[in-house]
Amino acid sequence: VALFSGQGAQHIDMGRELLLNFPVLRETFHEVDALFHAEGKTPVSQVVYPPPTHNPEAQAAQAAALQCTDYAQPAIGSMSAGLYQLFTEAGFRADFVAGHSFGELTALWAAGVLDKPTYFHLMKARGASMAPPSHPGFDAGTMLAVTASYAQLQSELHHLPGVYLANWNAHNQVVLAGPTSAIEAAQATLQAKGYSVTRLPVAAAFHTPLVGHAQQPFAEAIHAATFNSPSLPVYANSTAQPYPSDPRAIQEQL
């Protein structure tokens, strides 16, 4: 199995300088950078690998830039594709693939549903569509990891207005999401009850209606792209079953 994650651009920080020793990683970022160069934007590689600094304010600004969805998602996609190619060059062969959230796009590419240029185009389009609207006062929300079971958090939701169960990560970890004020209130409530909670450094309350603005523009990008039949099973987030083999049906489901 190959499992691709889409949660948290901060994970890219781990060993990233070492990974650049591999040509396939450098080439992947070079291809994605070209898409940003064409629009006069800062290349993804410069956001993932910024100049070293000991200035705390500059470090915070660099971290914030990487967490913006229009860069976080292409960054995650670039790293995921590069690592998967590195593994396959070393002899790895997947029997089936799955991806969490954004990672489902990578899984579809790994199964041959998307060629590489289409994958890069869609991951850029997804990040751009997820970016919060620019009008003043818009709250994109945030997320909170809680060490508890799914059943425990379901019962707690009655006391947490405006909060959604966004991720069921493990038998003892659930991620909540919602408007910033609602998550702040939930954090205080759950801590007072003895739960271990961690605010996540994310750009929005993903997997909730607060990112509903992304659906239409990303759907348009999907329908404009060319899809192929999968070469191996791709398990979908929405059904927990393999995607159908018909390319048009895959587009509709995604």
GROMACS .gro file of C-alpha atoms in nm:
model
  254
    1VAL     CA    1   0.000   0.000   0.000
    2ALA     CA    2   0.105   0.358  -0.058
    3LEU     CA    3  -0.063   0.606   0.176
    4PHE     CA    4  -0.040   0.976   0.102
    5SER     CA    5  -0.118   1.236   0.366
    6GLY     CA    6  -0.242   1.585   0.305
    7GLN     CA    7  -0.247   1.724   0.657
    8GLY     CA    8   0.012   1.973   0.771
    9ALA     CA    9   0.277   2.143   0.562
   10GLN     CA   10   0.492   2.162   0.874
   11HIS     CA   11   0.585   1.796   0.823
   12ILE     CA   12   0.779   1.900   0.513
   13ASP     CA   13   1.044   2.046   0.743
   14MET     CA   14   1.167   1.702   0.848
   15GLY     CA   15   1.496   1.622   0.676
   16ARG     CA   16   1.418   1.842   0.380
   17GLU     CA   17   1.777   1.951   0.313
   18LEU     CA   18   1.888   1.587   0.306
   19LEU     CA   19   1.615   1.499   0.056
   20LEU     CA   20   1.746   1.754  -0.192
   21ASN     CA   21   2.047   1.525  -0.245
   22PHE     CA   22   1.815   1.312  -0.460
   23PRO     CA   23   1.781   1.438  -0.820
   24VAL     CA   24   1.422   1.314  -0.848
   25LEU     CA   25   1.320   1.545  -0.560
   26ARG     CA   26   1.495   1.843  -0.716
   27GLU     CA   27   1.337   1.771  -1.056
   28THR     CA   28   0.988   1.748  -0.907
   29PHE     CA   29   1.019   2.087  -0.742
   30HIS     CA   30   1.169   2.231  -1.061
   31GLU     CA   31   0.860   2.122  -1.258
   32VAL     CA   32   0.620   2.269  -1.004
   33ASP     CA   33   0.822   2.590  -0.977
   34ALA     CA   34   0.776   2.642  -1.352
   35LEU     CA   35   0.398   2.674  -1.301
   36PHE     CA   36   0.450   2.951  -1.046
   37HIS     CA   37   0.721   3.121  -1.254
   38ALA     CA   38   0.476   3.138  -1.545
   39GLU     CA   39   0.241   3.349  -1.330
   40GLY     CA   40   0.515   3.568  -1.185
   41LYS     CA   41   0.477   3.412  -0.840
   42THR     CA   42   0.740   3.303  -0.590
   43PRO     CA   43   0.844   2.944  -0.669
   44VAL     CA   44   0.728   2.673  -0.431
   45SER     CA   45   1.085   2.560  -0.364
   46GLN     CA   46   1.174   2.904  -0.228
   47VAL     CA   47   0.886   2.881   0.021
   48VAL     CA   48   0.970   2.523   0.124
   49TYR     CA   49   1.346   2.594   0.136
   50PRO     CA   50   1.375   2.961   0.239
   51PRO     CA   51   1.708   3.129   0.319
   52PRO     CA   52   1.829   3.032   0.669
   53THR     CA   53   1.768   3.296   0.932
   54HIS     CA   54   1.811   3.333   1.308
   55ASN     CA   55   1.559   3.615   1.326
   56PRO     CA   56   1.247   3.488   1.509
   57GLU     CA   57   1.016   3.723   1.319
   58ALA     CA   58   1.159   3.612   0.985
   59GLN     CA   59   1.127   3.246   1.087
   60ALA     CA   60   0.762   3.301   1.180
   61ALA     CA   61   0.697   3.472   0.846
   62GLN     CA   62   0.856   3.181   0.659
   63ALA     CA   63   0.642   2.929   0.848
   64ALA     CA   64   0.327   3.132   0.780
   65ALA     CA   65   0.406   3.148   0.409
   66LEU     CA   66   0.433   2.769   0.394
   67GLN     CA   67   0.101   2.724   0.573
   68CYS     CA   68  -0.096   2.927   0.316
   69THR     CA   69  -0.296   2.678   0.110
   70ASP     CA   70  -0.181   2.812  -0.226
   71TYR     CA   71   0.173   2.705  -0.126
   72ALA     CA   72   0.112   2.436   0.137
   73GLN     CA   73  -0.078   2.206  -0.097
   74PRO     CA   74   0.163   2.226  -0.394
   75ALA     CA   75   0.447   2.180  -0.144
   76ILE     CA   76   0.288   1.866   0.002
   77GLY     CA   77   0.213   1.739  -0.348
   78SER     CA   78   0.566   1.802  -0.472
   79MET     CA   79   0.725   1.627  -0.176
   80SER     CA   80   0.481   1.334  -0.197
   81ALA     CA   81   0.537   1.281  -0.570
   82GLY     CA   82   0.913   1.306  -0.533
   83LEU     CA   83   0.923   1.055  -0.249
   84TYR     CA   84   0.695   0.811  -0.431
   85GLN     CA   85   0.916   0.828  -0.741
   86LEU     CA   86   1.220   0.775  -0.520
   87PHE     CA   87   1.061   0.464  -0.369
   88THR     CA   88   0.958   0.322  -0.707
   89GLU     CA   89   1.308   0.376  -0.845
   90ALA     CA   90   1.430   0.170  -0.549
   91GLY     CA   91   1.194  -0.113  -0.646
   92PHE     CA   92   0.880  -0.041  -0.445
   93ARG     CA   93   0.552  -0.147  -0.610
   94ALA     CA   94   0.215  -0.070  -0.454
   95ASP     CA   95  -0.077  -0.313  -0.460
   96PHE     CA   96  -0.323  -0.032  -0.397
   97VAL     CA   97  -0.308   0.333  -0.294
   98ALA     CA   98  -0.499   0.568  -0.067
   99GLY     CA   99  -0.465   0.930   0.029
  100HIS     CA  100  -0.588   1.141   0.316
  101SER     CA  101  -0.752   1.469   0.211
  102PHE     CA  102  -0.516   1.636  -0.039
  103GLY     CA  103  -0.323   1.307  -0.051
  104GLU     CA  104  -0.609   1.149  -0.246
  105LEU     CA  105  -0.498   1.357  -0.545
  106THR     CA  106  -0.149   1.210  -0.512
  107ALA     CA  107  -0.295   0.860  -0.488
  108LEU     CA  108  -0.484   0.914  -0.815
  109TRP     CA  109  -0.159   1.025  -0.981
  110ALA     CA  110   0.029   0.724  -0.842
  111ALA     CA  111  -0.237   0.495  -0.991
  112GLY     CA  112  -0.205   0.657  -1.335
  113VAL     CA  113  -0.544   0.831  -1.327
  114LEU     CA  114  -0.359   1.162  -1.368
  115ASP     CA  115  -0.041   1.217  -1.566
  116LYS     CA  116   0.220   1.433  -1.395
  117PRO     CA  117   0.138   1.766  -1.567
  118THR     CA  118  -0.231   1.719  -1.484
  119TYR     CA  119  -0.149   1.628  -1.125
  120PHE     CA  120   0.066   1.939  -1.084
  121HIS     CA  121  -0.204   2.156  -1.242
  122LEU     CA  122  -0.476   2.017  -1.014
  123MET     CA  123  -0.270   2.041  -0.696
  124LYS     CA  124  -0.202   2.407  -0.775
  125ALA     CA  125  -0.570   2.465  -0.853
  126ARG     CA  126  -0.676   2.295  -0.529
  127GLY     CA  127  -0.445   2.510  -0.318
  128ALA     CA  128  -0.564   2.827  -0.490
  129SER     CA  129  -0.932   2.738  -0.453
  130MET     CA  130  -0.883   2.660  -0.082
  131ALA     CA  131  -0.734   3.005  -0.013
  132PRO     CA  132  -0.975   3.208   0.205
  133PRO     CA  133  -1.175   3.482   0.030
  134SER     CA  134  -1.003   3.818   0.057
  135HIS     CA  135  -1.298   4.020   0.185
  136PRO     CA  136  -1.245   4.175   0.532
  137GLY     CA  137  -1.371   3.990   0.834
  138PHE     CA  138  -1.377   3.643   0.675
  139ASP     CA  139  -1.280   3.378   0.929
  140ALA     CA  140  -1.135   3.066   0.768
  141GLY     CA  141  -1.135   2.890   1.104
  142THR     CA  142  -0.881   2.658   1.256
  143MET     CA  143  -0.832   2.303   1.388
  144LEU     CA  144  -0.768   2.131   1.720
  145ALA     CA  145  -0.621   1.783   1.776
  146VAL     CA  146  -0.768   1.602   2.077
  147THR     CA  147  -0.639   1.287   2.245
  148ALA     CA  148  -0.966   1.099   2.284
  149SER     CA  149  -1.179   0.840   2.112
  150TYR     CA  150  -1.426   0.921   1.837
  151ALA     CA  151  -1.715   0.821   2.063
  152GLN     CA  152  -1.595   1.048   2.343
  153LEU     CA  153  -1.575   1.349   2.112
  154GLN     CA  154  -1.914   1.276   1.961
  155SER     CA  155  -2.067   1.305   2.306
  156GLU     CA  156  -1.872   1.625   2.379
  157LEU     CA  157  -1.996   1.799   2.062
  158HIS     CA  158  -2.326   1.877   2.234
  159HIS     CA  159  -2.131   2.120   2.452
  160LEU     CA  160  -1.918   2.264   2.168
  161PRO     CA  161  -2.138   2.476   1.940
  162GLY     CA  162  -2.008   2.543   1.591
  163VAL     CA  163  -1.745   2.268   1.610
  164TYR     CA  164  -1.713   1.977   1.364
  165LEU     CA  165  -1.543   1.638   1.386
  166ALA     CA  166  -1.303   1.687   1.095
  167ASN     CA  167  -1.053   1.398   1.117
  168TRP     CA  168  -1.069   1.058   1.278
  169ASN     CA  169  -0.694   1.003   1.282
  170ALA     CA  170  -0.660   0.706   1.517
  171HIS     CA  171  -0.847   0.521   1.789
  172ASN     CA  172  -0.725   0.783   2.038
  173GLN     CA  173  -0.695   1.100   1.829
  174VAL     CA  174  -0.964   1.314   1.671
  175VAL     CA  175  -0.928   1.655   1.509
  176LEU     CA  176  -1.196   1.918   1.560
  177ALA     CA  177  -1.246   2.215   1.330
  178GLY     CA  178  -1.460   2.524   1.312
  179PRO     CA  179  -1.462   2.903   1.344
  180THR     CA  180  -1.164   3.036   1.538
  181SER     CA  181  -1.374   3.156   1.832
  182ALA     CA  182  -1.555   2.820   1.852
  183ILE     CA  183  -1.228   2.625   1.853
  184GLU     CA  184  -1.080   2.855   2.117
  185ALA     CA  185  -1.384   2.791   2.335
  186ALA     CA  186  -1.365   2.416   2.269
  187GLN     CA  187  -0.998   2.413   2.362
  188ALA     CA  188  -1.070   2.575   2.698
  189THR     CA  189  -1.368   2.347   2.767
  190LEU     CA  190  -1.186   2.025   2.681
  191GLN     CA  191  -0.872   2.121   2.872
  192ALA     CA  192  -1.085   2.191   3.178
  193LYS     CA  193  -1.227   1.839   3.145
  194GLY     CA  194  -0.877   1.688   3.137
  195TYR     CA  195  -0.835   1.624   2.765
  196SER     CA  196  -0.496   1.673   2.598
  197VAL     CA  197  -0.543   1.920   2.311
  198THR     CA  198  -0.314   2.078   2.052
  199ARG     CA  199  -0.395   2.369   1.822
  200LEU     CA  200  -0.282   2.293   1.468
  201PRO     CA  201  -0.094   2.553   1.259
  202VAL     CA  202  -0.329   2.540   0.960
  203ALA     CA  203  -0.473   2.802   0.728
  204ALA     CA  204  -0.838   2.702   0.764
  205ALA     CA  205  -1.092   2.469   0.922
  206PHE     CA  206  -1.045   2.198   0.662
  207HIS     CA  207  -1.310   1.928   0.613
  208THR     CA  208  -1.588   2.166   0.720
  209PRO     CA  209  -1.829   2.405   0.545
  210LEU     CA  210  -1.583   2.688   0.614
  211VAL     CA  211  -1.391   2.579   0.303
  212GLY     CA  212  -1.705   2.533   0.095
  213HIS     CA  213  -1.592   2.820  -0.127
  214ALA     CA  214  -1.331   2.586  -0.276
  215GLN     CA  215  -1.578   2.335  -0.420
  216GLN     CA  216  -1.691   2.512  -0.737
  217PRO     CA  217  -1.354   2.641  -0.866
  218PHE     CA  218  -1.182   2.309  -0.796
  219ALA     CA  219  -1.468   2.118  -0.959
  220GLU     CA  220  -1.422   2.330  -1.271
  221ALA     CA  221  -1.050   2.245  -1.276
  222ILE     CA  222  -1.129   1.876  -1.236
  223HIS     CA  223  -1.377   1.872  -1.524
  224ALA     CA  224  -1.130   2.054  -1.750
  225ALA     CA  225  -0.862   1.790  -1.686
  226THR     CA  226  -0.802   1.456  -1.858
  227PHE     CA  227  -0.851   1.148  -1.639
  228ASN     CA  228  -0.752   0.787  -1.716
  229SER     CA  229  -0.857   0.448  -1.582
  230PRO     CA  230  -0.655   0.349  -1.273
  231SER     CA  231  -0.376   0.094  -1.306
  232LEU     CA  232  -0.432  -0.021  -0.946
  233PRO     CA  233  -0.707   0.033  -0.687
  234VAL     CA  234  -0.740   0.380  -0.534
  235TYR     CA  235  -0.938   0.389  -0.209
  236ALA     CA  236  -1.150   0.702  -0.176
  237ASN     CA  237  -1.203   0.918   0.132
  238SER     CA  238  -1.574   0.963   0.069
  239THR     CA  239  -1.668   0.594   0.039
  240ALA     CA  240  -1.372   0.395   0.183
  241GLN     CA  241  -1.408   0.186  -0.134
  242PRO     CA  242  -1.197   0.178  -0.452
  243TYR     CA  243  -1.273   0.439  -0.712
  244PRO     CA  244  -1.461   0.311  -1.020
  245SER     CA  245  -1.259   0.235  -1.333
  246ASP     CA  246  -1.444   0.476  -1.561
  247PRO     CA  247  -1.252   0.808  -1.587
  248ARG     CA  248  -1.569   1.018  -1.605
  249ALA     CA  249  -1.706   0.851  -1.293
  250ILE     CA  250  -1.377   0.922  -1.112
  251GLN     CA  251  -1.406   1.289  -1.204
  252GLU     CA  252  -1.761   1.309  -1.073
  253GLN     CA  253  -1.670   1.140  -0.745
  254LEU     CA  254  -1.363   1.357  -0.687
   0.00000   0.00000   0.00000
